[in-house]
Amino acid sequence: MSDSTITDIRPSPEPVIYQPKQSAIEALKDVVRGAKRVNLWWALATEDLLQRYKRSAIGMLWILLSFGLFLSVKFAIFSVILDVDVVDYLKYLATGYFLWIFIQRCLVDGCATFISSEGWIKGRKLPFSIFAFQMVTRNILTALIQVLVVAVILVLGGTEWTPNALISLFIVVILYPINAFFISILFGVITVRSRDFFYLVQSLNHIFLFLSPVLWQPEKMGALWDNLLVYNPIAHFLISVRTPLIYGTIPWTSVFVVLGVTAALGILSMAAL
């Protein structure tokens, strides 16, 4: 982190409490002001990652190794249990698990958006949205390392690239970060008011891993999918990316669900901010 950036974020001698916004217009202004401070939230995000692996011999390579190891174990177990085509399931699992890890990380980290930045919020009058940008950027950088494993699997697995894959790219490159930003604000504000919300989200994450089509395929779940699991919004975030990418078809229902959830989270997050 450069000296100018450190000076920019160093707490002032007299703490200043940054008051919450009172209207949606002011919340949007906060987001605009935060977006302009790209040097600051980029520095904070990269510093988070560097500090996390500071004393490690291989550093951020652990992000790649841990993802690969977990994926290998899950594949070895569930490919046998589910009795599926090995190559097809490996592509299915790799893509789904990669997307799930990003979603899960954003949900949990989103709860700590403001709590973990309490010193900066109280020490200097900064837009709240800076810390949401920080969280999203940190998780995107992590995902960019993990996606290397997925890319290799898709290429070696003979995935046929079609124009419909552009839908996948639009959702994962544009809508995923936007939703992560909204979640970081909404969940961050809720957790400030009730720390129990963090533990609730953390517990539900373990449950939703099995309620979402990460390890299993919807078409093989029968009535359970049709009557219950289809109402899980996380499932549609996975399907809307994975299906066009691997199978070349567009699941319009899932795409519309993702767009609807994005709009709802945007409204709620701006109301909370």
PDB file of C-alpha atoms in Angstrom:
ATOM      1  CA  MET A   1       0.000   0.000   0.000  1.00  0.00           C
ATOM      2  CA  SER A   2       1.448   3.361  -0.995  1.00  0.00           C
ATOM      3  CA  ASP A   3       2.176   6.165   1.485  1.00  0.00           C
ATOM      4  CA  SER A   4      -0.478   8.377  -0.110  1.00  0.00           C
ATOM      5  CA  THR A   5      -3.093   5.673   0.306  1.00  0.00           C
ATOM      6  CA  ILE A   6      -2.110   5.036   3.914  1.00  0.00           C
ATOM      7  CA  THR A   7      -2.379   8.735   4.615  1.00  0.00           C
ATOM      8  CA  ASP A   8      -5.762   8.759   2.943  1.00  0.00           C
ATOM      9  CA  ILE A   9      -7.217   6.079   5.219  1.00  0.00           C
ATOM     10  CA  ARG A  10      -5.403   6.873   8.474  1.00  0.00           C
ATOM     11  CA  PRO A  11      -7.979   7.651  11.204  1.00  0.00           C
ATOM     12  CA  SER A  12      -8.197  11.287  12.231  1.00  0.00           C
ATOM     13  CA  PRO A  13      -7.305  12.253  15.825  1.00  0.00           C
ATOM     14  CA  GLU A  14     -10.919  13.070  16.664  1.00  0.00           C
ATOM     15  CA  PRO A  15     -13.261  10.207  15.687  1.00  0.00           C
ATOM     16  CA  VAL A  16     -16.179  11.189  13.525  1.00  0.00           C
ATOM     17  CA  ILE A  17     -19.322   9.083  13.497  1.00  0.00           C
ATOM     18  CA  TYR A  18     -20.558   8.754   9.954  1.00  0.00           C
ATOM     19  CA  GLN A  19     -24.324   8.993  10.126  1.00  0.00           C
ATOM     20  CA  PRO A  20     -26.534   6.619   8.121  1.00  0.00           C
ATOM     21  CA  LYS A  21     -28.256   7.946   5.033  1.00  0.00           C
ATOM     22  CA  GLN A  22     -31.838   9.204   5.319  1.00  0.00           C
ATOM     23  CA  SER A  23     -33.018   8.776   1.728  1.00  0.00           C
ATOM     24  CA  ALA A  24     -32.473   6.664  -1.360  1.00  0.00           C
ATOM     25  CA  ILE A  25     -31.008   9.663  -3.210  1.00  0.00           C
ATOM     26  CA  GLU A  26     -28.383  10.178  -0.521  1.00  0.00           C
ATOM     27  CA  ALA A  27     -27.649   6.441  -0.552  1.00  0.00           C
ATOM     28  CA  LEU A  28     -27.018   6.573  -4.293  1.00  0.00           C
ATOM     29  CA  LYS A  29     -24.761   9.589  -3.794  1.00  0.00           C
ATOM     30  CA  ASP A  30     -22.837   7.564  -1.224  1.00  0.00           C
ATOM     31  CA  VAL A  31     -22.341   4.784  -3.787  1.00  0.00           C
ATOM     32  CA  VAL A  32     -21.130   7.263  -6.409  1.00  0.00           C
ATOM     33  CA  ARG A  33     -18.689   8.869  -3.972  1.00  0.00           C
ATOM     34  CA  GLY A  34     -17.451   5.452  -2.920  1.00  0.00           C
ATOM     35  CA  ALA A  35     -16.983   4.283  -6.513  1.00  0.00           C
ATOM     36  CA  LYS A  36     -14.763   7.288  -7.185  1.00  0.00           C
ATOM     37  CA  ARG A  37     -12.398   6.244  -4.380  1.00  0.00           C
ATOM     38  CA  VAL A  38     -11.218   3.235  -6.380  1.00  0.00           C
ATOM     39  CA  ASN A  39      -7.598   3.619  -5.224  1.00  0.00           C
ATOM     40  CA  LEU A  40      -8.728   3.349  -1.616  1.00  0.00           C
ATOM     41  CA  TRP A  41     -10.981   0.295  -1.774  1.00  0.00           C
ATOM     42  CA  TRP A  42      -8.580  -1.456  -4.152  1.00  0.00           C
ATOM     43  CA  ALA A  43      -5.748  -0.884  -1.678  1.00  0.00           C
ATOM     44  CA  LEU A  44      -7.872  -2.136   1.227  1.00  0.00           C
ATOM     45  CA  ALA A  45      -8.935  -5.264  -0.683  1.00  0.00           C
ATOM     46  CA  THR A  46      -5.429  -6.222  -1.800  1.00  0.00           C
ATOM     47  CA  GLU A  47      -4.073  -5.499   1.660  1.00  0.00           C
ATOM     48  CA  ASP A  48      -6.646  -7.917   3.120  1.00  0.00           C
ATOM     49  CA  LEU A  49      -5.395 -10.721   0.895  1.00  0.00           C
ATOM     50  CA  LEU A  50      -1.715  -9.970   1.462  1.00  0.00           C
ATOM     51  CA  GLN A  51      -2.191  -9.903   5.235  1.00  0.00           C
ATOM     52  CA  ARG A  52      -4.169 -13.161   5.190  1.00  0.00           C
ATOM     53  CA  TYR A  53      -1.271 -15.060   3.586  1.00  0.00           C
ATOM     54  CA  LYS A  54       1.572 -12.918   4.893  1.00  0.00           C
ATOM     55  CA  ARG A  55       3.412 -15.655   6.816  1.00  0.00           C
ATOM     56  CA  SER A  56       2.689 -18.455   4.357  1.00  0.00           C
ATOM     57  CA  ALA A  57       5.521 -19.976   2.326  1.00  0.00           C
ATOM     58  CA  ILE A  58       3.412 -20.231  -0.840  1.00  0.00           C
ATOM     59  CA  GLY A  59       1.157 -17.246  -0.160  1.00  0.00           C
ATOM     60  CA  MET A  60      -2.028 -16.895  -2.204  1.00  0.00           C
ATOM     61  CA  LEU A  61      -1.280 -20.140  -4.009  1.00  0.00           C
ATOM     62  CA  TRP A  62      -3.218 -21.688  -1.116  1.00  0.00           C
ATOM     63  CA  ILE A  63      -6.389 -20.250  -2.669  1.00  0.00           C
ATOM     64  CA  LEU A  64      -5.784 -22.407  -5.741  1.00  0.00           C
ATOM     65  CA  LEU A  65      -4.649 -25.484  -3.849  1.00  0.00           C
ATOM     66  CA  SER A  66      -7.460 -25.502  -1.294  1.00  0.00           C
ATOM     67  CA  PHE A  67     -10.091 -25.098  -3.998  1.00  0.00           C
ATOM     68  CA  GLY A  68      -8.555 -27.881  -6.067  1.00  0.00           C
ATOM     69  CA  LEU A  69      -8.292 -30.244  -3.085  1.00  0.00           C
ATOM     70  CA  PHE A  70     -11.875 -29.700  -1.917  1.00  0.00           C
ATOM     71  CA  LEU A  71     -13.135 -30.125  -5.479  1.00  0.00           C
ATOM     72  CA  SER A  72     -11.175 -33.361  -5.898  1.00  0.00           C
ATOM     73  CA  VAL A  73     -12.572 -34.877  -2.692  1.00  0.00           C
ATOM     74  CA  LYS A  74     -16.164 -33.933  -3.514  1.00  0.00           C
ATOM     75  CA  PHE A  75     -15.785 -35.303  -7.032  1.00  0.00           C
ATOM     76  CA  ALA A  76     -14.276 -38.587  -5.846  1.00  0.00           C
ATOM     77  CA  ILE A  77     -17.163 -39.170  -3.439  1.00  0.00           C
ATOM     78  CA  PHE A  78     -20.237 -37.852  -5.241  1.00  0.00           C
ATOM     79  CA  SER A  79     -19.357 -39.103  -8.733  1.00  0.00           C
ATOM     80  CA  VAL A  80     -19.606 -42.613  -7.311  1.00  0.00           C
ATOM     81  CA  ILE A  81     -22.680 -42.018  -5.146  1.00  0.00           C
ATOM     82  CA  LEU A  82     -24.671 -40.370  -7.936  1.00  0.00           C
ATOM     83  CA  ASP A  83     -23.573 -42.810 -10.675  1.00  0.00           C
ATOM     84  CA  VAL A  84     -23.064 -40.208 -13.405  1.00  0.00           C
ATOM     85  CA  ASP A  85     -20.870 -39.671 -16.453  1.00  0.00           C
ATOM     86  CA  VAL A  86     -17.480 -38.828 -14.955  1.00  0.00           C
ATOM     87  CA  VAL A  87     -16.350 -36.104 -17.380  1.00  0.00           C
ATOM     88  CA  ASP A  88     -19.744 -34.385 -17.542  1.00  0.00           C
ATOM     89  CA  TYR A  89     -20.132 -34.441 -13.765  1.00  0.00           C
ATOM     90  CA  LEU A  90     -16.640 -33.062 -13.202  1.00  0.00           C
ATOM     91  CA  LYS A  91     -17.484 -30.039 -15.375  1.00  0.00           C
ATOM     92  CA  TYR A  92     -20.843 -29.699 -13.650  1.00  0.00           C
ATOM     93  CA  LEU A  93     -19.357 -29.923 -10.159  1.00  0.00           C
ATOM     94  CA  ALA A  94     -16.366 -27.668 -10.855  1.00  0.00           C
ATOM     95  CA  THR A  95     -18.534 -24.878 -12.246  1.00  0.00           C
ATOM     96  CA  GLY A  96     -21.196 -25.179  -9.571  1.00  0.00           C
ATOM     97  CA  TYR A  97     -18.743 -25.396  -6.691  1.00  0.00           C
ATOM     98  CA  PHE A  98     -16.792 -22.398  -7.971  1.00  0.00           C
ATOM     99  CA  LEU A  99     -19.976 -20.310  -8.175  1.00  0.00           C
ATOM    100  CA  TRP A 100     -21.163 -21.563  -4.798  1.00  0.00           C
ATOM    101  CA  ILE A 101     -17.890 -20.652  -3.086  1.00  0.00           C
ATOM    102  CA  PHE A 102     -18.152 -17.091  -4.422  1.00  0.00           C
ATOM    103  CA  ILE A 103     -21.790 -16.756  -3.322  1.00  0.00           C
ATOM    104  CA  GLN A 104     -21.122 -18.274   0.088  1.00  0.00           C
ATOM    105  CA  ARG A 105     -18.109 -16.058   0.686  1.00  0.00           C
ATOM    106  CA  CYS A 106     -20.027 -12.920  -0.265  1.00  0.00           C
ATOM    107  CA  LEU A 107     -22.930 -13.819   2.029  1.00  0.00           C
ATOM    108  CA  VAL A 108     -20.685 -14.399   5.048  1.00  0.00           C
ATOM    109  CA  ASP A 109     -18.224 -11.574   4.364  1.00  0.00           C
ATOM    110  CA  GLY A 110     -21.127  -9.238   3.632  1.00  0.00           C
ATOM    111  CA  CYS A 111     -22.238  -9.528   7.235  1.00  0.00           C
ATOM    112  CA  ALA A 112     -18.874  -8.144   8.380  1.00  0.00           C
ATOM    113  CA  THR A 113     -18.705  -5.296   5.849  1.00  0.00           C
ATOM    114  CA  PHE A 114     -19.078  -2.499   8.395  1.00  0.00           C
ATOM    115  CA  ILE A 115     -18.164  -4.296  11.624  1.00  0.00           C
ATOM    116  CA  SER A 116     -14.698  -5.196  10.338  1.00  0.00           C
ATOM    117  CA  SER A 117     -14.202  -1.586   9.184  1.00  0.00           C
ATOM    118  CA  GLU A 118     -15.448   0.054  12.360  1.00  0.00           C
ATOM    119  CA  GLY A 119     -12.137   1.819  12.971  1.00  0.00           C
ATOM    120  CA  TRP A 120     -12.167   3.520   9.565  1.00  0.00           C
ATOM    121  CA  ILE A 121     -15.854   4.423   9.778  1.00  0.00           C
ATOM    122  CA  LYS A 122     -15.457   6.080  13.148  1.00  0.00           C
ATOM    123  CA  GLY A 123     -12.052   7.541  12.449  1.00  0.00           C
ATOM    124  CA  ARG A 124     -12.682   9.300   9.159  1.00  0.00           C
ATOM    125  CA  LYS A 125     -15.717  10.548   7.250  1.00  0.00           C
ATOM    126  CA  LEU A 126     -15.811   8.084   4.371  1.00  0.00           C
ATOM    127  CA  PRO A 127     -18.680   6.808   2.227  1.00  0.00           C
ATOM    128  CA  PHE A 128     -20.062   3.560   3.612  1.00  0.00           C
ATOM    129  CA  SER A 129     -20.023   2.053   0.134  1.00  0.00           C
ATOM    130  CA  ILE A 130     -16.211   2.027   0.107  1.00  0.00           C
ATOM    131  CA  PHE A 131     -16.253  -0.971   2.426  1.00  0.00           C
ATOM    132  CA  ALA A 132     -18.780  -2.781   0.233  1.00  0.00           C
ATOM    133  CA  PHE A 133     -16.513  -2.218  -2.777  1.00  0.00           C
ATOM    134  CA  GLN A 134     -13.631  -3.531  -0.684  1.00  0.00           C
ATOM    135  CA  MET A 135     -15.466  -6.766   0.142  1.00  0.00           C
ATOM    136  CA  VAL A 136     -16.574  -7.377  -3.441  1.00  0.00           C
ATOM    137  CA  THR A 137     -13.110  -6.665  -4.856  1.00  0.00           C
ATOM    138  CA  ARG A 138     -11.427  -8.991  -2.370  1.00  0.00           C
ATOM    139  CA  ASN A 139     -13.739 -11.855  -3.292  1.00  0.00           C
ATOM    140  CA  ILE A 140     -13.415 -11.210  -7.027  1.00  0.00           C
ATOM    141  CA  LEU A 141      -9.623 -11.368  -6.760  1.00  0.00           C
ATOM    142  CA  THR A 142      -9.919 -14.693  -4.943  1.00  0.00           C
ATOM    143  CA  ALA A 143     -12.331 -15.998  -7.576  1.00  0.00           C
ATOM    144  CA  LEU A 144      -9.969 -14.997 -10.392  1.00  0.00           C
ATOM    145  CA  ILE A 145      -7.393 -17.379  -8.937  1.00  0.00           C
ATOM    146  CA  GLN A 146      -9.856 -20.245  -8.428  1.00  0.00           C
ATOM    147  CA  VAL A 147     -11.395 -19.927 -11.890  1.00  0.00           C
ATOM    148  CA  LEU A 148      -8.122 -21.192 -13.387  1.00  0.00           C
ATOM    149  CA  VAL A 149      -9.003 -24.682 -12.147  1.00  0.00           C
ATOM    150  CA  VAL A 150     -12.489 -24.474 -13.645  1.00  0.00           C
ATOM    151  CA  ALA A 151     -11.160 -23.210 -16.984  1.00  0.00           C
ATOM    152  CA  VAL A 152      -8.725 -26.127 -17.271  1.00  0.00           C
ATOM    153  CA  ILE A 153     -11.464 -28.649 -16.476  1.00  0.00           C
ATOM    154  CA  LEU A 154     -13.866 -27.156 -19.020  1.00  0.00           C
ATOM    155  CA  VAL A 155     -11.249 -27.086 -21.762  1.00  0.00           C
ATOM    156  CA  LEU A 156      -9.935 -30.601 -21.129  1.00  0.00           C
ATOM    157  CA  GLY A 157     -13.509 -31.819 -20.751  1.00  0.00           C
ATOM    158  CA  GLY A 158     -14.256 -30.819 -24.321  1.00  0.00           C
ATOM    159  CA  THR A 159     -16.805 -28.125 -23.560  1.00  0.00           C
ATOM    160  CA  GLU A 160     -18.289 -26.718 -26.757  1.00  0.00           C
ATOM    161  CA  TRP A 161     -18.474 -22.939 -26.663  1.00  0.00           C
ATOM    162  CA  THR A 162     -21.697 -21.445 -28.060  1.00  0.00           C
ATOM    163  CA  PRO A 163     -23.037 -17.866 -28.332  1.00  0.00           C
ATOM    164  CA  ASN A 164     -25.399 -18.690 -25.461  1.00  0.00           C
ATOM    165  CA  ALA A 165     -22.359 -18.808 -23.193  1.00  0.00           C
ATOM    166  CA  LEU A 166     -22.384 -15.007 -23.389  1.00  0.00           C
ATOM    167  CA  ILE A 167     -25.395 -15.129 -21.060  1.00  0.00           C
ATOM    168  CA  SER A 168     -23.230 -16.953 -18.533  1.00  0.00           C
ATOM    169  CA  LEU A 169     -20.479 -14.358 -18.858  1.00  0.00           C
ATOM    170  CA  PHE A 170     -22.947 -11.482 -18.451  1.00  0.00           C
ATOM    171  CA  ILE A 171     -24.420 -12.952 -15.285  1.00  0.00           C
ATOM    172  CA  VAL A 172     -21.165 -14.001 -13.643  1.00  0.00           C
ATOM    173  CA  VAL A 173     -19.122 -10.931 -14.644  1.00  0.00           C
ATOM    174  CA  ILE A 174     -21.793  -8.247 -14.220  1.00  0.00           C
ATOM    175  CA  LEU A 175     -24.700  -9.471 -12.103  1.00  0.00           C
ATOM    176  CA  TYR A 176     -22.740 -11.530  -9.570  1.00  0.00           C
ATOM    177  CA  PRO A 177     -20.569  -8.554  -8.451  1.00  0.00           C
ATOM    178  CA  ILE A 178     -23.602  -6.244  -8.424  1.00  0.00           C
ATOM    179  CA  ASN A 179     -25.517  -8.658  -6.207  1.00  0.00           C
ATOM    180  CA  ALA A 180     -22.462  -9.103  -3.990  1.00  0.00           C
ATOM    181  CA  PHE A 181     -22.287  -5.328  -3.577  1.00  0.00           C
ATOM    182  CA  PHE A 182     -25.967  -5.089  -2.641  1.00  0.00           C
ATOM    183  CA  ILE A 183     -25.642  -8.004  -0.205  1.00  0.00           C
ATOM    184  CA  SER A 184     -22.600  -6.489   1.486  1.00  0.00           C
ATOM    185  CA  ILE A 185     -24.558  -3.320   2.220  1.00  0.00           C
ATOM    186  CA  LEU A 186     -27.815  -4.999   3.248  1.00  0.00           C
ATOM    187  CA  PHE A 187     -26.265  -7.770   5.331  1.00  0.00           C
ATOM    188  CA  GLY A 188     -23.670  -5.386   6.744  1.00  0.00           C
ATOM    189  CA  VAL A 189     -26.343  -3.007   8.051  1.00  0.00           C
ATOM    190  CA  ILE A 190     -28.447  -5.848   9.487  1.00  0.00           C
ATOM    191  CA  THR A 191     -25.435  -7.340  11.280  1.00  0.00           C
ATOM    192  CA  VAL A 192     -24.527  -3.960  12.797  1.00  0.00           C
ATOM    193  CA  ARG A 193     -27.962  -3.960  14.414  1.00  0.00           C
ATOM    194  CA  SER A 194     -27.965  -7.664  15.341  1.00  0.00           C
ATOM    195  CA  ARG A 195     -24.780  -9.748  15.525  1.00  0.00           C
ATOM    196  CA  ASP A 196     -26.919 -12.896  15.620  1.00  0.00           C
ATOM    197  CA  PHE A 197     -27.636 -12.375  11.927  1.00  0.00           C
ATOM    198  CA  PHE A 198     -24.035 -13.273  11.097  1.00  0.00           C
ATOM    199  CA  TYR A 199     -24.326 -16.627  12.884  1.00  0.00           C
ATOM    200  CA  LEU A 200     -27.663 -17.269  11.200  1.00  0.00           C
ATOM    201  CA  VAL A 201     -26.177 -16.689   7.729  1.00  0.00           C
ATOM    202  CA  GLN A 202     -23.163 -18.818   8.564  1.00  0.00           C
ATOM    203  CA  SER A 203     -25.385 -21.700   9.683  1.00  0.00           C
ATOM    204  CA  LEU A 204     -27.729 -21.446   6.705  1.00  0.00           C
ATOM    205  CA  ASN A 205     -24.778 -21.551   4.321  1.00  0.00           C
ATOM    206  CA  HIS A 206     -24.033 -25.136   5.333  1.00  0.00           C
ATOM    207  CA  ILE A 207     -27.666 -26.088   4.768  1.00  0.00           C
ATOM    208  CA  PHE A 208     -28.020 -24.344   1.422  1.00  0.00           C
ATOM    209  CA  LEU A 209     -24.975 -26.164   0.052  1.00  0.00           C
ATOM    210  CA  PHE A 210     -27.153 -29.281  -0.025  1.00  0.00           C
ATOM    211  CA  LEU A 211     -30.360 -27.453  -0.982  1.00  0.00           C
ATOM    212  CA  SER A 212     -28.676 -25.948  -4.054  1.00  0.00           C
ATOM    213  CA  PRO A 213     -27.688 -27.858  -7.230  1.00  0.00           C
ATOM    214  CA  VAL A 214     -23.985 -27.830  -6.489  1.00  0.00           C
ATOM    215  CA  LEU A 215     -23.500 -31.559  -5.969  1.00  0.00           C
ATOM    216  CA  TRP A 216     -26.764 -32.878  -7.458  1.00  0.00           C
ATOM    217  CA  GLN A 217     -28.602 -32.274 -10.734  1.00  0.00           C
ATOM    218  CA  PRO A 218     -32.176 -30.848 -10.686  1.00  0.00           C
ATOM    219  CA  GLU A 219     -33.513 -33.210 -13.353  1.00  0.00           C
ATOM    220  CA  LYS A 220     -32.670 -36.184 -11.142  1.00  0.00           C
ATOM    221  CA  MET A 221     -34.480 -34.841  -8.068  1.00  0.00           C
ATOM    222  CA  GLY A 222     -37.988 -35.306  -9.457  1.00  0.00           C
ATOM    223  CA  ALA A 223     -40.850 -33.935  -7.359  1.00  0.00           C
ATOM    224  CA  LEU A 224     -38.481 -32.657  -4.676  1.00  0.00           C
ATOM    225  CA  TRP A 225     -37.088 -30.157  -7.175  1.00  0.00           C
ATOM    226  CA  ASP A 226     -40.434 -29.272  -8.723  1.00  0.00           C
ATOM    227  CA  ASN A 227     -42.254 -28.738  -5.422  1.00  0.00           C
ATOM    228  CA  LEU A 228     -39.582 -27.341  -3.111  1.00  0.00           C
ATOM    229  CA  LEU A 229     -35.984 -26.844  -4.238  1.00  0.00           C
ATOM    230  CA  VAL A 230     -36.939 -24.811  -7.310  1.00  0.00           C
ATOM    231  CA  TYR A 231     -37.885 -21.939  -4.981  1.00  0.00           C
ATOM    232  CA  ASN A 232     -34.309 -21.590  -3.771  1.00  0.00           C
ATOM    233  CA  PRO A 233     -32.960 -18.404  -5.453  1.00  0.00           C
ATOM    234  CA  ILE A 234     -29.345 -19.558  -5.108  1.00  0.00           C
ATOM    235  CA  ALA A 235     -30.208 -22.511  -7.336  1.00  0.00           C
ATOM    236  CA  HIS A 236     -31.148 -20.146 -10.148  1.00  0.00           C
ATOM    237  CA  PHE A 237     -27.914 -18.174  -9.756  1.00  0.00           C
ATOM    238  CA  LEU A 238     -26.069 -21.445 -10.371  1.00  0.00           C
ATOM    239  CA  ILE A 239     -28.280 -22.711 -13.192  1.00  0.00           C
ATOM    240  CA  SER A 240     -28.311 -19.395 -15.078  1.00  0.00           C
ATOM    241  CA  VAL A 241     -24.521 -19.525 -15.423  1.00  0.00           C
ATOM    242  CA  ARG A 242     -23.775 -23.229 -15.641  1.00  0.00           C
ATOM    243  CA  THR A 243     -26.437 -24.341 -18.145  1.00  0.00           C
ATOM    244  CA  PRO A 244     -25.534 -21.926 -20.998  1.00  0.00           C
ATOM    245  CA  LEU A 245     -21.835 -22.449 -20.356  1.00  0.00           C
ATOM    246  CA  ILE A 246     -21.788 -26.249 -20.342  1.00  0.00           C
ATOM    247  CA  TYR A 247     -24.912 -27.298 -22.227  1.00  0.00           C
ATOM    248  CA  GLY A 248     -25.405 -24.339 -24.575  1.00  0.00           C
ATOM    249  CA  THR A 249     -29.063 -23.691 -23.650  1.00  0.00           C
ATOM    250  CA  ILE A 250     -30.520 -20.665 -21.871  1.00  0.00           C
ATOM    251  CA  PRO A 251     -32.672 -21.354 -18.778  1.00  0.00           C
ATOM    252  CA  TRP A 252     -34.845 -18.259 -19.119  1.00  0.00           C
ATOM    253  CA  THR A 253     -36.732 -18.883 -15.881  1.00  0.00           C
ATOM    254  CA  SER A 254     -33.512 -18.842 -13.899  1.00  0.00           C
ATOM    255  CA  VAL A 255     -32.263 -15.778 -15.778  1.00  0.00           C
ATOM    256  CA  PHE A 256     -35.426 -13.848 -14.916  1.00  0.00           C
ATOM    257  CA  VAL A 257     -35.200 -14.969 -11.284  1.00  0.00           C
ATOM    258  CA  VAL A 258     -31.635 -13.633 -11.114  1.00  0.00           C
ATOM    259  CA  LEU A 259     -32.731 -10.303 -12.621  1.00  0.00           C
ATOM    260  CA  GLY A 260     -35.630 -10.088 -10.150  1.00  0.00           C
ATOM    261  CA  VAL A 261     -33.432 -10.865  -7.149  1.00  0.00           C
ATOM    262  CA  THR A 262     -30.911  -8.271  -8.335  1.00  0.00           C
ATOM    263  CA  ALA A 263     -33.599  -5.593  -8.516  1.00  0.00           C
ATOM    264  CA  ALA A 264     -35.009  -6.534  -5.106  1.00  0.00           C
ATOM    265  CA  LEU A 265     -31.589  -6.522  -3.430  1.00  0.00           C
ATOM    266  CA  GLY A 266     -30.821  -3.161  -5.025  1.00  0.00           C
ATOM    267  CA  ILE A 267     -33.952  -1.592  -3.561  1.00  0.00           C
ATOM    268  CA  LEU A 268     -33.451  -3.137  -0.135  1.00  0.00           C
ATOM    269  CA  SER A 269     -29.773  -2.246   0.086  1.00  0.00           C
ATOM    270  CA  MET A 270     -30.338   1.384  -0.857  1.00  0.00           C
ATOM    271  CA  ALA A 271     -33.150   1.580   1.690  1.00  0.00           C
ATOM    272  CA  ALA A 272     -30.839   0.120   4.348  1.00  0.00           C
ATOM    273  CA  LEU A 273     -27.923   2.417   3.513  1.00  0.00           C
TER     274      LEU A 273
END
